[in-house]
PDB file of C-alpha atoms in Angstrom:
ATOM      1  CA  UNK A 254       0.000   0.000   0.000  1.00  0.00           C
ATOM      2  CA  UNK A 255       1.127   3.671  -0.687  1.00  0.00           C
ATOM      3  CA  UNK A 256       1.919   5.976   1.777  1.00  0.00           C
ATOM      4  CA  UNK A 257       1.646   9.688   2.229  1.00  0.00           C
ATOM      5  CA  UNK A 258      -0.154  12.064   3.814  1.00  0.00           C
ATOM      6  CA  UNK A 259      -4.041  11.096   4.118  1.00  0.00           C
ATOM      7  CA  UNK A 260      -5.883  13.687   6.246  1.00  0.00           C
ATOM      8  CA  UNK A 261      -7.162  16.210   4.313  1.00  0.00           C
ATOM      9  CA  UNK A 262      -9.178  16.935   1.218  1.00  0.00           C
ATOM     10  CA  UNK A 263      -9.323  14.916  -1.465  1.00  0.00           C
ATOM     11  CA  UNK A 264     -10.843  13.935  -5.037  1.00  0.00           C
ATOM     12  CA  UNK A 265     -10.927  10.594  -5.549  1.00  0.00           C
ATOM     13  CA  UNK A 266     -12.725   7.134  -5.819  1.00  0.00           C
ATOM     14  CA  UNK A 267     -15.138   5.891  -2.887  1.00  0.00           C
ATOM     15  CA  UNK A 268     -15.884   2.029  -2.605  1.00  0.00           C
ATOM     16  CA  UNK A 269     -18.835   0.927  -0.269  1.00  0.00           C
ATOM     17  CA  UNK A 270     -19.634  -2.111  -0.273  1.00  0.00           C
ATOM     18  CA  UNK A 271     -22.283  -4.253   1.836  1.00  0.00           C
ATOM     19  CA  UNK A 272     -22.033  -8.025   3.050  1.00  0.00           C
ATOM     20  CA  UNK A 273     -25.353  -9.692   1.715  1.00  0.00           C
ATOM     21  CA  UNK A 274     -26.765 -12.722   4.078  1.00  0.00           C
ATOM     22  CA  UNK A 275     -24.794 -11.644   7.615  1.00  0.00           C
ATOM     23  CA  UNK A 276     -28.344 -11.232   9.252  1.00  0.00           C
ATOM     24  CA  UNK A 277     -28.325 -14.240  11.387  1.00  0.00           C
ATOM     25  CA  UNK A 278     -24.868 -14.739  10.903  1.00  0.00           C
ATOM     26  CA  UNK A 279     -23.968 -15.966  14.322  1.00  0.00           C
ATOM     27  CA  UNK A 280     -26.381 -19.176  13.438  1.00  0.00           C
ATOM     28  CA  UNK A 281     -23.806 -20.237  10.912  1.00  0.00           C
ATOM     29  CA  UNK A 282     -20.547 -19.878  11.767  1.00  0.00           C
ATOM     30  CA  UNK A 283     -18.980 -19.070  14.922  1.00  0.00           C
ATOM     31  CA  UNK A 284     -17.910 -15.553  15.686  1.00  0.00           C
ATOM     32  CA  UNK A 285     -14.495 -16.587  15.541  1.00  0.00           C
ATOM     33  CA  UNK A 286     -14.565 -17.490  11.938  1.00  0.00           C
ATOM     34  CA  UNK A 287     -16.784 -14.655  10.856  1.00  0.00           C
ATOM     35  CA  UNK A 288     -13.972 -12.455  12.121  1.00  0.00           C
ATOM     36  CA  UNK A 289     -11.227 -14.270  10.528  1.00  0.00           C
ATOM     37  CA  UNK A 290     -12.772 -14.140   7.155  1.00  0.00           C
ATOM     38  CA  UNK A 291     -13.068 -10.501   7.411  1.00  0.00           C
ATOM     39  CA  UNK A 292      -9.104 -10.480   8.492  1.00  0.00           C
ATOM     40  CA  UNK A 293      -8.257 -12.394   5.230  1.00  0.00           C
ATOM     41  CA  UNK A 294     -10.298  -9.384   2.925  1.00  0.00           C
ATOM     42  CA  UNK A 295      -8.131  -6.586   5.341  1.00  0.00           C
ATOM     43  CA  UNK A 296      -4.704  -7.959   4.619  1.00  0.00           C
ATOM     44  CA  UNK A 297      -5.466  -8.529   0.837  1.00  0.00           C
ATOM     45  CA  UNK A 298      -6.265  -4.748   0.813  1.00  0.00           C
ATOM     46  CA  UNK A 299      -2.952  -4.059   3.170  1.00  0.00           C
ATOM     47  CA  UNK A 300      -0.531  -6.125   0.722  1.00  0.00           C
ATOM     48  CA  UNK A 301      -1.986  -4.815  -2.634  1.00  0.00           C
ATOM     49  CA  UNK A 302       0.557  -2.687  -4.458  1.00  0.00           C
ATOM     50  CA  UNK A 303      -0.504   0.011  -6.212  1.00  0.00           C
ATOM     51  CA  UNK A 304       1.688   3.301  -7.943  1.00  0.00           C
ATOM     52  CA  UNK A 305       3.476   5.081  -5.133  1.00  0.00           C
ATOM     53  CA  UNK A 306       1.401   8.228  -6.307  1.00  0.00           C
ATOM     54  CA  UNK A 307      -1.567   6.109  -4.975  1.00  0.00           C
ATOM     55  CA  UNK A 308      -2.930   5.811  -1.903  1.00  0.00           C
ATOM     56  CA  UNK A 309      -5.896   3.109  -0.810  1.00  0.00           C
ATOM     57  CA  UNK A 310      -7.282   3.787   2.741  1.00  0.00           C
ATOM     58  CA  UNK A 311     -10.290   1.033   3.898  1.00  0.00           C
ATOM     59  CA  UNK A 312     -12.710   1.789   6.952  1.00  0.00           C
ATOM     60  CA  UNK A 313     -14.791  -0.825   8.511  1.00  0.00           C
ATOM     61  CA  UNK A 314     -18.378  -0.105   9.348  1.00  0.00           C
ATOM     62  CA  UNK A 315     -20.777  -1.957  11.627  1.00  0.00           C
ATOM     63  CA  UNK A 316     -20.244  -5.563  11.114  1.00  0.00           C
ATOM     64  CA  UNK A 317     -20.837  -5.994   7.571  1.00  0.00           C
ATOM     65  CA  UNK A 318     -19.637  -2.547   5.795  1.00  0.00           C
ATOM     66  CA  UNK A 319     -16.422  -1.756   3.656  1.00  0.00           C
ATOM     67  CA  UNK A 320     -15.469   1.497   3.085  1.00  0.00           C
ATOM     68  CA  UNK A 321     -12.139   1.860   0.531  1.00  0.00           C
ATOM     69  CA  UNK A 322     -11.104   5.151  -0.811  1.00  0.00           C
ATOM     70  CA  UNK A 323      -8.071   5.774  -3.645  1.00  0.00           C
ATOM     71  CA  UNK A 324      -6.740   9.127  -4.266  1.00  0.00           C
ATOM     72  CA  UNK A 325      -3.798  10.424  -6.311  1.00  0.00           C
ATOM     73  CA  UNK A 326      -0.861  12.015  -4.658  1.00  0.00           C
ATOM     74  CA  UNK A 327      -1.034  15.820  -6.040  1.00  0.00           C
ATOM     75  CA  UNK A 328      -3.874  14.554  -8.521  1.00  0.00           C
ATOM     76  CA  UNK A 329      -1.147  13.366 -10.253  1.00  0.00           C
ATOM     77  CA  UNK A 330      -3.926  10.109 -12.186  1.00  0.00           C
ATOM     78  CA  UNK A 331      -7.391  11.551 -13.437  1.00  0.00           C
ATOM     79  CA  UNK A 332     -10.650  10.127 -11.992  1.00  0.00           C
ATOM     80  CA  UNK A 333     -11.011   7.417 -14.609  1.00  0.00           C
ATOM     81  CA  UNK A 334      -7.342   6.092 -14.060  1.00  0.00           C
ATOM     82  CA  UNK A 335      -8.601   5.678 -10.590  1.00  0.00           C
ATOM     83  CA  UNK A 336     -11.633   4.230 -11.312  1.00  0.00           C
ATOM     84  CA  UNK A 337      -9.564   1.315 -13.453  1.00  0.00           C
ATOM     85  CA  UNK A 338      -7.335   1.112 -10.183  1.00  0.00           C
ATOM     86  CA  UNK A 339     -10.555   0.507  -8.326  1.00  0.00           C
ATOM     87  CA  UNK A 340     -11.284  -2.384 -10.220  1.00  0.00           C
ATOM     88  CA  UNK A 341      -8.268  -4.223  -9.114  1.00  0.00           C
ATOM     89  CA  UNK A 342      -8.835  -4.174  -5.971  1.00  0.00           C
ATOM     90  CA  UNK A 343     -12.686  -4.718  -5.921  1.00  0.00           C
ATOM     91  CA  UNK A 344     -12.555  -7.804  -8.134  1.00  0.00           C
ATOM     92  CA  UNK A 345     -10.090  -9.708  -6.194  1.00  0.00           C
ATOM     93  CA  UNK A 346     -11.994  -8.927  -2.929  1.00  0.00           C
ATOM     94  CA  UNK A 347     -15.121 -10.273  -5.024  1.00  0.00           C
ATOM     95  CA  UNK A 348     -13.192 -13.186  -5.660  1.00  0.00           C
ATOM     96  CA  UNK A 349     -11.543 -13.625  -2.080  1.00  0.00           C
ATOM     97  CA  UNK A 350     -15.661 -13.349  -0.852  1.00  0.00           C
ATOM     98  CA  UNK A 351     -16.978 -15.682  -2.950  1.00  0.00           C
ATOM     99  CA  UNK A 352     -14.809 -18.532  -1.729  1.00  0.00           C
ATOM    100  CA  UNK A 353     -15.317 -17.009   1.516  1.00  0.00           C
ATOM    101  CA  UNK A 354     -18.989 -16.945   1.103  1.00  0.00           C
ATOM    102  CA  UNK A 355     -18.560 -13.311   1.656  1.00  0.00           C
ATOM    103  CA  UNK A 356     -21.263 -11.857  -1.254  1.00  0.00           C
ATOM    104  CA  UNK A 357     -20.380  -8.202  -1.968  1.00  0.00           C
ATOM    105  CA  UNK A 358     -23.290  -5.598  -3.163  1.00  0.00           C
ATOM    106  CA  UNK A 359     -21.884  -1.877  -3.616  1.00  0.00           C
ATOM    107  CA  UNK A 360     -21.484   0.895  -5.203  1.00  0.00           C
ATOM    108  CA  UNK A 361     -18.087   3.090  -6.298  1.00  0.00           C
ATOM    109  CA  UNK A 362     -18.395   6.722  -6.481  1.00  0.00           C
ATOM    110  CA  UNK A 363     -15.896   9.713  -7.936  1.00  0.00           C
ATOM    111  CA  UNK A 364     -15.602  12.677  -6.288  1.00  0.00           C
ATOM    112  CA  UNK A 365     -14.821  14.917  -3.103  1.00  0.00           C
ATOM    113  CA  UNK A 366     -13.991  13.756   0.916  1.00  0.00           C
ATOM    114  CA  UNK A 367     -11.737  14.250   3.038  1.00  0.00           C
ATOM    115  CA  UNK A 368     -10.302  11.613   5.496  1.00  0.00           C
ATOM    116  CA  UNK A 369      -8.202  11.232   8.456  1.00  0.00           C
ATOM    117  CA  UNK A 370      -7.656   8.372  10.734  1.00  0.00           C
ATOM    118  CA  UNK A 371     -10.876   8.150  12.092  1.00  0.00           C
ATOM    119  CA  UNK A 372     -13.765   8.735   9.171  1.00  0.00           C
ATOM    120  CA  UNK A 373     -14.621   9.969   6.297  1.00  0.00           C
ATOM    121  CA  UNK A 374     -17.085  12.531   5.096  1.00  0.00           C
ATOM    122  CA  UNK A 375     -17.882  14.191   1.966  1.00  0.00           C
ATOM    123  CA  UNK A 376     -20.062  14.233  -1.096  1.00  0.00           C
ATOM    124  CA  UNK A 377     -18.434  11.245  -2.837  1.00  0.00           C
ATOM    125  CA  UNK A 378     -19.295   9.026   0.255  1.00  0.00           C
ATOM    126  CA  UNK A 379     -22.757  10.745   0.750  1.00  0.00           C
ATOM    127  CA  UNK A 380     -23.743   9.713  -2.432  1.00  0.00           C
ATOM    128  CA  UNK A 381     -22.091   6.214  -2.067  1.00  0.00           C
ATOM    129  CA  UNK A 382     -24.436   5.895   1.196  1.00  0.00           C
ATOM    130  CA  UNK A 383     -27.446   7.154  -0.712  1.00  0.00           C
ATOM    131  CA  UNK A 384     -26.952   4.123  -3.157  1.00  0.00           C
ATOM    132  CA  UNK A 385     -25.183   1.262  -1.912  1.00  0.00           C
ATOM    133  CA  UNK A 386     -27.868  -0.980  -0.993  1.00  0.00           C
ATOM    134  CA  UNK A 387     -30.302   0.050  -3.463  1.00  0.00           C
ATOM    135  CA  UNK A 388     -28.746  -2.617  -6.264  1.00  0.00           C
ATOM    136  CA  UNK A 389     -31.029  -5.606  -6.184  1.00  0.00           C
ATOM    137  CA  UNK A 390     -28.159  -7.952  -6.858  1.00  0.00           C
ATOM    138  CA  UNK A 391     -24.762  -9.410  -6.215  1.00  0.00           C
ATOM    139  CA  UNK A 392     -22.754  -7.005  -7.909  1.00  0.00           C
ATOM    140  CA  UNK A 393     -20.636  -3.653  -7.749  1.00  0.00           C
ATOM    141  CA  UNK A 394     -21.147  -0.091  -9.992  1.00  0.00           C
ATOM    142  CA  UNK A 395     -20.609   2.975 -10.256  1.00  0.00           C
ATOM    143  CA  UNK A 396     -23.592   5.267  -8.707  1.00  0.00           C
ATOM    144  CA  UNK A 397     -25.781   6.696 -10.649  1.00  0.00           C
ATOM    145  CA  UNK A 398     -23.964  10.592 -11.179  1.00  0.00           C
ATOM    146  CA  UNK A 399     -20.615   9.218 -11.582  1.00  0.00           C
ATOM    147  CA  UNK A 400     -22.425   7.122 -14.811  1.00  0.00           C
ATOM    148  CA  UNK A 401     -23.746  10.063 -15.734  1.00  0.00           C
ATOM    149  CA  UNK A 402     -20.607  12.167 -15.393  1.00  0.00           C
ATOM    150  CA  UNK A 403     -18.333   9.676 -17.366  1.00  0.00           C
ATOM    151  CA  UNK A 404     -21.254   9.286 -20.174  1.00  0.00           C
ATOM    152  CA  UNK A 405     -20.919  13.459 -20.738  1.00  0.00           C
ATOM    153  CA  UNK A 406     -17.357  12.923 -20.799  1.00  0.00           C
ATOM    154  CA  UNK A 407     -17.875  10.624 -23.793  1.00  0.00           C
ATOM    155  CA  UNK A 408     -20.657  13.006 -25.154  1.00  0.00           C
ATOM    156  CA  UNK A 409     -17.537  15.606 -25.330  1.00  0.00           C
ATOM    157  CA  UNK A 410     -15.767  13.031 -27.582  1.00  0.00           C
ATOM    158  CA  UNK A 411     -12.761  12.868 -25.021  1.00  0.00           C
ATOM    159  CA  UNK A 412     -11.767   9.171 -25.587  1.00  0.00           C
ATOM    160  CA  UNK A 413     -12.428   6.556 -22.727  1.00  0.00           C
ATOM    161  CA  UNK A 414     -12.522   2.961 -23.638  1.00  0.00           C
ATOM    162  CA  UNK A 415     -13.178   0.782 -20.693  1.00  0.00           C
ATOM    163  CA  UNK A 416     -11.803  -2.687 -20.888  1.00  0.00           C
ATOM    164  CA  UNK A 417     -15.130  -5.337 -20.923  1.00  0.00           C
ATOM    165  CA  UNK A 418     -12.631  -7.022 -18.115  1.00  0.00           C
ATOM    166  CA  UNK A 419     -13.099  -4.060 -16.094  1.00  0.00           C
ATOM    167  CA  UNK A 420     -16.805  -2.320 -16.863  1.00  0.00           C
ATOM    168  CA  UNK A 421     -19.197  -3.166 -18.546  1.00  0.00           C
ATOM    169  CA  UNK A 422     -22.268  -1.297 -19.459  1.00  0.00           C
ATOM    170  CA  UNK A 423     -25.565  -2.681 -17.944  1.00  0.00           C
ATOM    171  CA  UNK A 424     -29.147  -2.372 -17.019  1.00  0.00           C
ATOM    172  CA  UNK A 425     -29.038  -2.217 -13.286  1.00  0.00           C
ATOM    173  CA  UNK A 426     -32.173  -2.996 -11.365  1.00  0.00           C
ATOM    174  CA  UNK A 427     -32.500  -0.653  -8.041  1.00  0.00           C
ATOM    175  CA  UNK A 428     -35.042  -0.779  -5.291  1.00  0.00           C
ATOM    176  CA  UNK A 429     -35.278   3.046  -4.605  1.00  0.00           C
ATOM    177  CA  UNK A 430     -37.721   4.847  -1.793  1.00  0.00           C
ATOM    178  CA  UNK A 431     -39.563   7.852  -3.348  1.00  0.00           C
ATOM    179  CA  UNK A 432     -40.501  10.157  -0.905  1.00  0.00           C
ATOM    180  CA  UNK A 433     -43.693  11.152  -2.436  1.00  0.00           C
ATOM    181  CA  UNK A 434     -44.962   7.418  -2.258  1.00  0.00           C
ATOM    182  CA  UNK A 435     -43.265   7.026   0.537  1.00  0.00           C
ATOM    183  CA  UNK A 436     -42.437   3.602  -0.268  1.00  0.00           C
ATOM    184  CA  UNK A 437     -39.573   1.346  -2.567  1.00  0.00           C
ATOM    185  CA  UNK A 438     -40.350   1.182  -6.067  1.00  0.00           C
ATOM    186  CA  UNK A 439     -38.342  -1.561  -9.022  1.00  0.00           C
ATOM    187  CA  UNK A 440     -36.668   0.796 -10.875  1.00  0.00           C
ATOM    188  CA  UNK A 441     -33.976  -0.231 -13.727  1.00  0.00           C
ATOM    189  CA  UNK A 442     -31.376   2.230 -14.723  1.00  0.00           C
ATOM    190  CA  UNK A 443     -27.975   2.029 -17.257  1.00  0.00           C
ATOM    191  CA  UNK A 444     -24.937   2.563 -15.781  1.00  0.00           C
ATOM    192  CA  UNK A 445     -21.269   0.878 -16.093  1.00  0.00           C
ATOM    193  CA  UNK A 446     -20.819  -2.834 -13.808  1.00  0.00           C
ATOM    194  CA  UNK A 447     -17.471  -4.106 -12.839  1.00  0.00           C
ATOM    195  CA  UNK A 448     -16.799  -7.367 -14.378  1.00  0.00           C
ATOM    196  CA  UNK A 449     -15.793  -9.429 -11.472  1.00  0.00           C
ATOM    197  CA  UNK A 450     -16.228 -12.301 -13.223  1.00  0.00           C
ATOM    198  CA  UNK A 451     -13.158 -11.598 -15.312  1.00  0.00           C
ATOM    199  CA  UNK A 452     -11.016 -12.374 -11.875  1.00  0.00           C
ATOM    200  CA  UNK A 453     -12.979 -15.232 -11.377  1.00  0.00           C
ATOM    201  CA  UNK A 454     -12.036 -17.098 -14.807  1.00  0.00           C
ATOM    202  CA  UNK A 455      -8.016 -15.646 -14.419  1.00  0.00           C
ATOM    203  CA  UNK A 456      -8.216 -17.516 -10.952  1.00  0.00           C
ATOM    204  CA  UNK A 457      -9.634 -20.957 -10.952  1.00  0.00           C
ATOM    205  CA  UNK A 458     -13.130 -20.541 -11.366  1.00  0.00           C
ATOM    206  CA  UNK A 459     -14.659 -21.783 -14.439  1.00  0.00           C
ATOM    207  CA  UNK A 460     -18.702 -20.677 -15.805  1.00  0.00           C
ATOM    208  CA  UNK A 461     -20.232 -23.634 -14.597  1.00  0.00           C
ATOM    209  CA  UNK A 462     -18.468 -23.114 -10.729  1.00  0.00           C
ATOM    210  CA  UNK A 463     -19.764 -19.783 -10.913  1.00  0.00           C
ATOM    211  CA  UNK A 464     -23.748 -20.662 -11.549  1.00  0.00           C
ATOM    212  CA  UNK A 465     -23.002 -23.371  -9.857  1.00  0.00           C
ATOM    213  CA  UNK A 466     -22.347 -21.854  -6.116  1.00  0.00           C
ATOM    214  CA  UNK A 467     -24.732 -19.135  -6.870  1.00  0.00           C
ATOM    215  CA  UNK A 468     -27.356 -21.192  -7.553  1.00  0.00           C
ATOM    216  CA  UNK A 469     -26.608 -23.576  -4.304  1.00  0.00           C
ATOM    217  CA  UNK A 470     -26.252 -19.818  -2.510  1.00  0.00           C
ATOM    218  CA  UNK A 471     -29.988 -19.175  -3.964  1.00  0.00           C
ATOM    219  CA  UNK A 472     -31.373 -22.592  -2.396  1.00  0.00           C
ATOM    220  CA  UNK A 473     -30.342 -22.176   1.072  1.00  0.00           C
ATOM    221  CA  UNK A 474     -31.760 -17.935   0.824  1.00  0.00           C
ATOM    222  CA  UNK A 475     -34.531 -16.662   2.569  1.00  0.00           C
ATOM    223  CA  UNK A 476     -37.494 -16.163   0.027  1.00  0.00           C
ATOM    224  CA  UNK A 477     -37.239 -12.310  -0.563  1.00  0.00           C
ATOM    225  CA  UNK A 478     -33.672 -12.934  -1.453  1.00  0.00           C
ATOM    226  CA  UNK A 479     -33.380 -15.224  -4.492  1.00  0.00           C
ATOM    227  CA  UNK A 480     -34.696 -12.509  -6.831  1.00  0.00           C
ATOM    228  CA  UNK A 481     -30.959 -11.564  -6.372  1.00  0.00           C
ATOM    229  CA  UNK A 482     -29.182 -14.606  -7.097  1.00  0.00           C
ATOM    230  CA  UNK A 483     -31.380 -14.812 -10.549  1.00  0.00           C
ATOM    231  CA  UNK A 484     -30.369 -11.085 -11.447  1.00  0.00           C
ATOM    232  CA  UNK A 485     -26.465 -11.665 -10.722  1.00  0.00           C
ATOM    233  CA  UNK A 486     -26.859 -15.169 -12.681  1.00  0.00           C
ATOM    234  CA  UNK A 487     -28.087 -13.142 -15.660  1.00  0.00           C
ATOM    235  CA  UNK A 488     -25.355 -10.626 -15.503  1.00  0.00           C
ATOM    236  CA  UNK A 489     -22.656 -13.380 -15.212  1.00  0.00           C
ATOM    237  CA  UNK A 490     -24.384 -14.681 -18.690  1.00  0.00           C
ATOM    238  CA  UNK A 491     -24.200 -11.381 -20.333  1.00  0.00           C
ATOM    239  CA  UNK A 492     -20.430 -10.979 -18.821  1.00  0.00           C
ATOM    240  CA  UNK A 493     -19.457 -14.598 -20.231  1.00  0.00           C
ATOM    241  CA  UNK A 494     -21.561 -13.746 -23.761  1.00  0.00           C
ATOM    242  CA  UNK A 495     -18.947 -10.964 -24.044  1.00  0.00           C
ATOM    243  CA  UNK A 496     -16.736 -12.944 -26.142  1.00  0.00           C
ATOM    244  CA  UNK A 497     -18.800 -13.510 -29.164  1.00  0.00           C
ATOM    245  CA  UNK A 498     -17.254  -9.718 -28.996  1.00  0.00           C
ATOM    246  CA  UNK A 499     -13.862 -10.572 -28.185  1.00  0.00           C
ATOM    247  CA  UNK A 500     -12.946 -13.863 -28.154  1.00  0.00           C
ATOM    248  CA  UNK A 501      -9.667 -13.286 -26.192  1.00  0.00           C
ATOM    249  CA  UNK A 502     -11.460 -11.561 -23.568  1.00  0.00           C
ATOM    250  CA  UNK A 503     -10.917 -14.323 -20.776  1.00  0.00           C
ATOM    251  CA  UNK A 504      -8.078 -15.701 -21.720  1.00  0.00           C
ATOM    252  CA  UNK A 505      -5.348 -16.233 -19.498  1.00  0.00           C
ATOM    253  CA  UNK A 506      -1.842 -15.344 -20.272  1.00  0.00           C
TER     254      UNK A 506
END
């Protein structure tokens, strides 16, 4: 991990990301090994090495809550060089909590905070807040304005071509409260998915592992749950169909 000076400032990437199935945790596993699973995701984001003009800070929230900010030293990277960093470290923490049974759902955000040791406040992890549990799925994206600000980047023709292992563009289902219902509401909206199943296949995960666990996952979920193991089993088809595009796309080196 990079060091330099954190507290301040800063414009950068936000990661928050929520632990699906913990609610009756203790009922599964012991404490013990709920603790050391976590421990196993901390020191995978302690040893990663990133550009020493980068700097990757995690907070843990509550007992089932990552918070993981990157930031350039002097803003020496642009927002969607971080954003690519981002994905490196998301996808093998995907990977690491799938054979954990650790299922991530979260959002990334670009924008302003500052941190020091203790928290982290700011627009980019207001907005990550707002959003991070509204994605009816197993899956991480970007929230909803940072979509929208990277799609008027495109508009102004400045060139930003996404690897398909990193993003892909998708339709996202949320389930959104509305204030003047005052109640959720199904809502499905565009915006750019990280493609963790790229790490998956570079690992040792083939397709059929994949569906496999998820659809063992789905059998032992409550009923209000499975909708989400169906809607991440469609997204790792669409992922996988990628290669009629590209058929090097998952191929390992």
């Amino acid at each position: 991990m990079s060091h330099f000076r954190a507290t301040g400032l800063n414009n950068g990437v936000v990661v928050l990301l929520d632990t699906l199935g913990t609610k009756g945790i203790l009922g599964k596993m012991s404490p013990e090994e709920y603790v050391e699973k976590w421990k196993h995701l901390r020191q995978y984001i302690h040893k990663q090495r990133m550009p020493s003009n980068i700097l990757i800070r995690d907070f843990f929230l509550f007992s089932d809550t990552l918070v993981i900010t990157l930031f350039s030293k002097n803003n020496e990277l642009n927002m969607v060089q971080l954003l690519l960093y981002s994905t490196v470290i998301v996808k093998y923490l995907f990977y690491i909590g799938f054979k954990e049974d650790l299922l991530f759902r979260g959002v990334i955000s670009c924008g302003e905070f500052y941190t020091n040791e203790e928290i982290i406040i700011g627009n980019a992890i207001d907005l990550a807040a707002k959003y991070y549990e509204q994605p009816d799925w197993i899956g991480i994206s970007l929230t909803p304005e940072s979509s929208g600000w990277l799609d008027e980047i495109i508009k102004q023709n400045q060139h930003i071509d996404f690897p398909k292992t990193d993003f892909v563009k998708y339709d996202i289902v949320y389930n959104r409260y509305f204030s003047d219902i005052n109640a959720k509401k199904k809502i499905t909206e565009r915006s750019y998915a990280v493609n963790w199943i790229h790490k998956m296949y570079m690992v040792d995960y083939t397709h059929d592992q994949i569906v496999g666990k998820l659809k063992e996952l789905k059998k032992n979920a409550p009923n209000d749950a499975k909708i989400k193991y169906d809607r991440t089993l469609k997204f790792v088809e669409y992922c996988d169909n990628l290669i009629t595009e590209d058929p090097d796309l998952y191929r390992k080196v």
